Short mmCIF file of C-alpha atoms and ligand atoms in Angstrom, two decimals:
data_model
loop_
_atom_site.label_atom_id
_atom_site.label_comp_id
_atom_site.label_asym_id
_atom_site.label_seq_id
_atom_site.Cartn_x
_atom_site.Cartn_y
_atom_site.Cartn_z
CA MET H 1 -159.72 30.21 47.29
CA ASN H 2 -160.48 30.82 43.47
CA ASP H 3 -158.20 33.71 41.76
CA ASN H 4 -158.06 34.09 38.26
CA THR H 5 -156.90 36.64 36.12
CA TYR H 6 -159.89 38.89 36.48
CA VAL H 7 -162.12 37.37 39.13
CA ARG H 8 -161.44 36.62 42.58
CA THR H 9 -163.19 34.88 45.51
CA GLU H 10 -163.06 35.52 49.17
CA ILE H 11 -165.19 33.63 51.73
CA GLN H 12 -165.94 35.03 55.13
CA ASP H 13 -168.39 34.34 57.63
CA LEU H 14 -170.34 32.19 55.62
CA ILE H 15 -170.58 34.77 52.35
CA ALA H 16 -168.26 34.49 49.90
CA THR H 17 -167.38 37.37 47.92
CA VAL H 18 -166.80 37.29 44.00
CA THR H 19 -165.19 40.46 42.82
CA ILE H 20 -164.82 41.16 38.96
CA ASP H 21 -161.54 43.06 38.56
CA ARG H 22 -161.05 44.50 35.30
CA GLN H 23 -160.89 48.28 36.02
CA ALA H 24 -159.17 49.41 33.02
CA LYS H 25 -161.97 48.70 30.92
CA LEU H 26 -164.52 49.21 33.72
CA ASN H 27 -165.01 45.25 34.35
CA ALA H 28 -166.30 44.81 30.81
CA LEU H 29 -167.12 41.44 29.73
CA ASN H 30 -164.67 39.36 27.68
CA PRO H 31 -164.74 35.85 27.07
CA GLN H 32 -162.22 35.13 29.70
CA VAL H 33 -164.10 37.32 32.69
CA ILE H 34 -167.05 34.98 31.69
CA ALA H 35 -165.19 32.07 32.15
CA GLU H 36 -163.62 33.04 35.10
CA ILE H 37 -167.18 34.33 36.68
CA ASP H 38 -168.75 30.59 36.03
CA ALA H 39 -165.37 29.14 37.48
CA ALA H 40 -165.76 30.98 40.40
CA PHE H 41 -169.27 29.48 40.96
CA ASP H 42 -168.02 26.08 40.70
CA GLY H 43 -167.17 25.44 44.20
CA LEU H 44 -169.50 27.81 46.00
CA GLY H 45 -172.86 25.42 45.37
CA GLY H 46 -171.19 22.84 47.35
CA ASP H 47 -169.04 24.45 50.05
CA PRO H 48 -170.83 24.22 53.29
CA ALA H 49 -168.82 27.71 54.55
CA VAL H 50 -170.60 29.54 52.10
CA ARG H 51 -174.31 30.18 52.35
CA VAL H 52 -174.74 33.55 50.56
CA VAL H 53 -172.93 34.94 47.46
CA ILE H 54 -171.91 38.64 46.64
CA LEU H 55 -170.94 39.54 43.31
CA THR H 56 -169.49 42.95 42.73
CA GLY H 57 -167.23 44.66 40.49
CA ALA H 58 -163.81 46.26 41.65
CA GLY H 59 -163.22 49.96 41.71
CA ASP H 60 -165.35 52.68 42.23
CA LYS H 61 -166.63 53.50 38.65
CA ALA H 62 -168.22 50.09 37.47
CA PHE H 63 -170.03 47.08 38.53
CA VAL H 64 -169.31 45.66 34.67
CA ALA H 65 -169.92 48.13 31.94
CA GLY H 66 -171.10 45.54 29.64
CA ALA H 67 -169.77 42.80 27.49
CA ASP H 68 -166.66 43.98 25.61
CA ILE H 69 -167.45 45.89 22.80
CA GLY H 70 -164.14 45.25 21.06
CA VAL H 71 -164.70 41.32 21.08
CA LEU H 72 -168.28 42.25 19.93
CA ALA H 73 -167.03 44.46 17.21
CA THR H 74 -165.46 40.94 15.31
CA MET H 75 -168.52 38.93 15.66
CA GLY H 76 -170.40 37.42 12.74
CA PRO H 77 -174.27 35.79 12.99
CA ARG H 78 -172.84 32.66 14.13
CA THR H 79 -170.39 33.85 16.49
CA GLY H 80 -172.92 36.24 17.53
CA VAL H 81 -175.52 33.31 18.80
CA ALA H 82 -172.60 31.29 20.28
CA VAL H 83 -170.86 34.21 22.51
CA SER H 84 -174.78 35.26 23.54
CA ARG H 85 -175.46 31.40 24.37
CA GLU H 86 -172.07 31.10 26.46
CA GLY H 87 -173.00 34.37 28.32
CA GLN H 88 -176.65 33.21 28.72
CA GLU H 89 -175.34 29.92 30.71
CA VAL H 90 -173.29 31.53 32.83
CA LEU H 91 -175.97 34.07 34.11
CA ARG H 92 -178.57 31.10 34.00
CA ARG H 93 -176.34 29.59 36.40
CA ILE H 94 -176.35 32.10 38.96
CA GLU H 95 -179.87 32.49 38.44
CA ARG H 96 -180.65 29.02 39.33
CA PHE H 97 -177.59 29.07 41.81
CA PRO H 98 -178.91 27.07 45.07
CA LYS H 99 -177.71 29.72 47.18
CA PRO H 100 -178.75 33.49 47.06
CA VAL H 101 -176.68 35.50 45.06
CA VAL H 102 -176.87 39.36 45.82
CA ALA H 103 -175.22 41.94 43.13
CA ALA H 104 -173.23 44.74 45.26
CA VAL H 105 -173.68 47.31 42.43
CA GLY H 106 -171.48 50.41 42.79
CA GLY H 107 -171.42 52.14 39.30
CA TYR H 108 -172.32 51.50 36.06
CA ALA H 109 -174.08 48.03 35.34
CA LEU H 110 -174.70 48.67 31.56
CA GLY H 111 -175.74 45.82 28.84
CA GLY H 112 -174.32 42.80 29.79
CA GLY H 113 -173.32 44.11 33.20
CA CYS H 114 -177.10 45.02 33.74
CA GLU H 115 -178.28 41.78 32.44
CA LEU H 116 -175.72 40.07 35.02
CA ALA H 117 -176.85 42.10 38.04
CA ILE H 118 -180.57 40.88 36.59
CA ALA H 119 -179.64 37.75 37.29
CA CYS H 120 -178.54 38.08 40.78
CA HIS H 121 -181.41 37.40 43.17
CA LEU H 122 -180.74 40.74 45.04
CA ARG H 123 -179.35 44.06 43.87
CA VAL H 124 -178.12 46.60 46.52
CA ALA H 125 -177.24 49.59 44.89
CA SER H 126 -174.85 52.45 45.68
CA GLU H 127 -176.12 56.08 45.24
CA ARG H 128 -173.50 56.18 42.07
CA ALA H 129 -175.01 52.73 40.69
CA ARG H 130 -176.36 53.28 37.15
CA PHE H 131 -178.39 50.90 35.31
CA GLY H 132 -179.14 50.65 31.76
CA LEU H 133 -179.30 48.51 28.43
CA PRO H 134 -177.57 50.75 25.99
CA GLU H 135 -177.33 48.01 23.15
CA VAL H 136 -179.59 49.27 20.39
CA GLY H 137 -177.36 52.14 19.93
CA LEU H 138 -174.77 49.77 19.04
CA GLY H 139 -177.24 48.28 16.63
CA ILE H 140 -177.51 44.91 18.79
CA ILE H 141 -180.22 44.21 21.44
CA PRO H 142 -179.48 42.76 25.07
CA GLY H 143 -177.99 39.20 24.35
CA TYR H 144 -177.70 37.70 28.16
CA GLY H 145 -181.01 37.58 28.77
CA GLY H 146 -182.13 41.26 29.54
CA THR H 147 -185.27 41.23 26.91
CA VAL H 148 -186.31 38.42 29.04
CA ARG H 149 -185.61 38.87 32.57
CA LEU H 150 -185.96 42.93 33.11
CA ALA H 151 -189.88 42.69 32.43
CA ARG H 152 -190.29 40.11 34.96
CA LEU H 153 -188.49 42.31 37.53
CA VAL H 154 -189.88 45.71 36.45
CA GLY H 155 -192.69 45.17 34.23
CA LEU H 156 -193.30 45.10 30.81
CA GLY H 157 -193.58 49.08 29.97
CA ARG H 158 -190.73 50.00 31.79
CA ALA H 159 -188.53 47.43 30.24
CA VAL H 160 -189.27 48.19 26.68
CA GLU H 161 -188.39 51.81 27.67
CA MET H 162 -185.19 51.03 29.29
CA VAL H 163 -184.44 48.77 26.06
CA LEU H 164 -185.77 51.06 23.14
CA THR H 165 -184.38 54.23 24.81
CA GLY H 166 -181.00 53.00 26.08
CA ASP H 167 -181.07 55.32 28.84
CA MET H 168 -179.32 54.89 31.88
CA VAL H 169 -181.46 54.75 35.29
CA THR H 170 -180.14 56.23 38.38
CA ALA H 171 -180.33 54.33 41.56
CA GLU H 172 -183.02 55.90 43.13
CA ARG H 173 -184.97 55.57 39.97
CA ALA H 174 -184.12 51.59 40.12
CA ALA H 175 -185.26 51.30 43.41
CA GLU H 176 -188.45 52.91 42.51
CA ILE H 177 -189.10 50.53 39.93
CA GLY H 178 -188.25 47.29 41.69
CA LEU H 179 -184.59 47.14 39.85
CA ALA H 180 -182.64 47.77 42.83
CA ASN H 181 -183.86 46.39 46.03
CA LEU H 182 -181.79 48.58 48.50
CA VAL H 183 -180.16 52.02 47.83
CA VAL H 184 -177.09 52.89 50.19
CA PRO H 185 -174.54 55.81 50.60
CA HIS H 186 -171.62 54.83 48.15
CA GLU H 187 -168.89 54.56 50.89
CA ASP H 188 -171.09 51.74 52.79
CA LEU H 189 -171.95 49.59 49.67
CA MET H 190 -169.77 46.77 50.74
CA GLU H 191 -170.82 46.92 54.39
CA ARG H 192 -174.59 47.12 54.02
CA THR H 193 -174.25 44.31 51.23
CA ARG H 194 -172.95 42.12 53.43
CA LYS H 195 -175.20 43.32 56.36
CA LEU H 196 -177.96 42.04 54.35
CA ALA H 197 -176.27 38.70 53.06
CA GLY H 198 -175.67 38.27 56.45
CA ARG H 199 -179.13 38.43 57.64
CA ILE H 200 -180.05 35.67 54.66
CA ALA H 201 -177.22 33.52 55.97
CA ARG H 202 -178.61 33.02 59.49
CA ASN H 203 -181.47 31.39 57.93
CA ALA H 204 -182.11 27.55 57.26
CA PRO H 205 -179.92 26.85 54.03
CA VAL H 206 -181.93 24.04 52.47
CA ALA H 207 -185.03 26.36 53.21
CA LEU H 208 -183.16 29.22 51.36
CA GLU H 209 -182.57 27.08 48.32
CA MET H 210 -186.00 25.49 47.93
CA ALA H 211 -187.55 28.78 48.60
CA LEU H 212 -185.52 30.36 45.59
CA LYS H 213 -186.49 27.16 43.38
CA SER H 214 -189.88 27.64 44.11
CA MET H 215 -190.10 31.10 43.22
CA TYR H 216 -187.87 30.85 40.29
CA GLU H 217 -189.67 28.14 38.89
CA ALA H 218 -193.15 29.52 39.53
CA VAL H 219 -192.45 32.71 37.16
CA GLU H 220 -191.36 30.69 34.73
CA SER H 221 -194.47 27.84 34.86
CA ASN H 222 -198.27 27.74 35.53
CA MET H 223 -199.91 28.40 38.54
CA GLU H 224 -200.98 24.75 39.04
CA HIS H 225 -197.45 23.42 38.74
CA ALA H 226 -195.92 26.11 40.82
CA LEU H 227 -198.36 25.57 43.42
CA GLU H 228 -197.73 21.58 43.35
CA LEU H 229 -194.07 22.00 43.58
CA GLU H 230 -194.33 24.54 46.33
CA SER H 231 -196.29 21.82 48.44
CA THR H 232 -193.72 19.10 47.26
CA LEU H 233 -190.51 21.54 48.36
CA PHE H 234 -192.62 22.21 51.65
CA GLY H 235 -193.16 18.74 52.66
CA LEU H 236 -189.68 18.03 51.95
CA LEU H 237 -188.53 20.52 53.98
CA ALA H 238 -190.13 18.65 57.01
CA SER H 239 -187.67 15.93 56.56
CA THR H 240 -184.55 18.28 57.46
CA ASP H 241 -182.65 18.57 60.64
CA ASP H 242 -182.92 22.28 60.20
CA MET H 243 -186.74 22.11 60.76
CA GLN H 244 -186.42 20.61 63.91
CA GLU H 245 -183.64 22.92 64.86
CA GLY H 246 -185.57 26.01 63.81
CA MET H 247 -189.12 25.21 65.38
CA ALA H 248 -187.09 23.92 68.54
CA ALA H 249 -185.24 27.15 68.56
CA PHE H 250 -188.59 29.21 68.33
CA LEU H 251 -190.22 27.18 71.11
CA GLU H 252 -186.96 27.23 73.36
CA LYS H 253 -186.49 31.08 72.78
CA ARG H 254 -183.18 30.90 71.41
CA ARG H 255 -181.67 31.49 68.29
CA ALA H 256 -181.25 28.17 65.88
CA ALA H 257 -177.91 26.92 64.85
CA PHE H 258 -178.53 25.45 61.15
CA LYS H 259 -176.34 23.10 59.67
CA GLY H 260 -177.71 22.80 56.32
CA GLU H 261 -179.14 19.05 56.51
N1 CO8 L 301 -166.58 47.36 26.55
C1 CO8 L 301 -164.93 47.37 26.29
N2 CO8 L 301 -164.65 48.62 26.76
C2 CO8 L 301 -165.02 49.25 27.69
C3 CO8 L 301 -166.69 48.94 27.67
C4 CO8 L 301 -167.07 48.12 27.32
N3 CO8 L 301 -168.48 47.55 27.35
N4 CO8 L 301 -166.86 50.18 28.64
C5 CO8 L 301 -165.93 50.89 29.12
N5 CO8 L 301 -164.79 50.51 28.16
C6 CO8 L 301 -163.54 50.83 28.46
C7 CO8 L 301 -163.39 52.20 27.45
O1 CO8 L 301 -163.00 51.81 25.93
C8 CO8 L 301 -162.11 53.10 28.02
O2 CO8 L 301 -160.89 52.25 27.49
P1 CO8 L 301 -159.56 53.04 27.20
O3 CO8 L 301 -159.28 53.63 28.42
O4 CO8 L 301 -158.52 51.95 26.61
O5 CO8 L 301 -160.08 53.85 26.03
C9 CO8 L 301 -162.46 52.51 29.34
O6 CO8 L 301 -163.22 51.51 29.56
C10 CO8 L 301 -162.70 53.59 30.34
O7 CO8 L 301 -163.94 53.91 29.97
P2 CO8 L 301 -164.59 55.47 29.33
O8 CO8 L 301 -163.12 56.46 28.98
O9 CO8 L 301 -165.44 55.44 28.33
O10 CO8 L 301 -165.05 55.87 30.94
P3 CO8 L 301 -166.00 56.99 30.85
O11 CO8 L 301 -166.16 56.89 32.59
O12 CO8 L 301 -165.57 58.22 29.98
O13 CO8 L 301 -167.25 56.53 30.43
C11 CO8 L 301 -169.04 54.68 30.22
C12 CO8 L 301 -167.92 55.38 31.09
C13 CO8 L 301 -170.11 55.83 29.92
C14 CO8 L 301 -169.61 53.41 30.80
C15 CO8 L 301 -168.53 54.15 28.85
O14 CO8 L 301 -167.40 53.44 29.07
C16 CO8 L 301 -169.24 53.47 28.00
O15 CO8 L 301 -170.38 54.23 27.32
N6 CO8 L 301 -169.11 51.83 27.80
C17 CO8 L 301 -169.59 51.56 27.18
C18 CO8 L 301 -171.10 50.99 27.83
C19 CO8 L 301 -172.01 50.18 27.03
O16 CO8 L 301 -172.17 50.40 25.74
N7 CO8 L 301 -172.24 48.70 27.45
C20 CO8 L 301 -172.91 48.03 26.67
C21 CO8 L 301 -172.01 46.88 25.74
S1 CO8 L 301 -172.77 45.67 24.73
C22 CO8 L 301 -173.45 44.72 25.87
O17 CO8 L 301 -173.09 44.71 26.91
C23 CO8 L 301 -174.11 43.59 24.88
C24 CO8 L 301 -174.63 42.59 26.27
C25 CO8 L 301 -175.06 41.34 25.45
C26 CO8 L 301 -174.27 40.64 24.59
C27 CO8 L 301 -174.39 39.21 24.09
C28 CO8 L 301 -173.72 38.72 22.92
C29 CO8 L 301 -172.30 38.53 23.14
#
């Protein structure tokens, strides 16, 4: 449906797969790639044929090897802020996307690529995946939310270690510290990611959206507000046909057929 130069989208069985394909540069993010990722997500939020999104990088070597260093090398202080903010906005959109977004990481997820994976809700890593934030070796810091989000995922101590050393971590280590949700054989990456996405897609779409909203707002706010929001969203779901269907299906010992209403 959305085929740009570097980003293509395929939709099948309620799952949209968004593939970043700039293999000659290990899928590095230049402004066009960032804009095309944004455009790819445009239609997916409101498309009832999509319940889960998989984000991946083409080829065998990389998810995304970072922001394009050739572009970064030309920036000045003002453009530095601007390119950082533009990228942050797209990643923020992914983080707050109303449908679950799963990153399938089959190789390097470095710098902006690691940050992109972290902005997704879940990460499936192949055994070849390598995560890292090597920015300080280039004289910069992570600028797409890496200094903010990584600590929430793996804890401050581990995040500080990754950012200050710039060292890559293996898929196995990423799973140990909570950076990857699952590690799978390289050749099974897309199949296993689709399987996970499929398990999620079977659930009630509005409940998925409200669950994400409640969890992500909770980590950004105080306990009282978060608990109140959870109750409100919980109550809201009682107005959905899908709640009636989900509970009826349980009581009638059949599989629920959710409509997202
Ligand atoms: N940017 C531009 N080009 C890249 C990048 C990148 N991040 N990564 C790889 N490439 C290019 C290489 O230059 C090379 O191009 P060419 O063939 O034209 O010389 C091609 O991709 C293949 O790469 P290699 O030959 O280097 O492949 P290797 O297998 O030898 O090495 C590595 C793979 C280890 C991944 C290596 O390519 C590497 O170290 N890449 C850079 C990784 C990196 O430092 N990433 C962080 C970049 S900074 C960043 O992401 C900041 C994010 C926040 C920005 C906020 C403000 C904008």
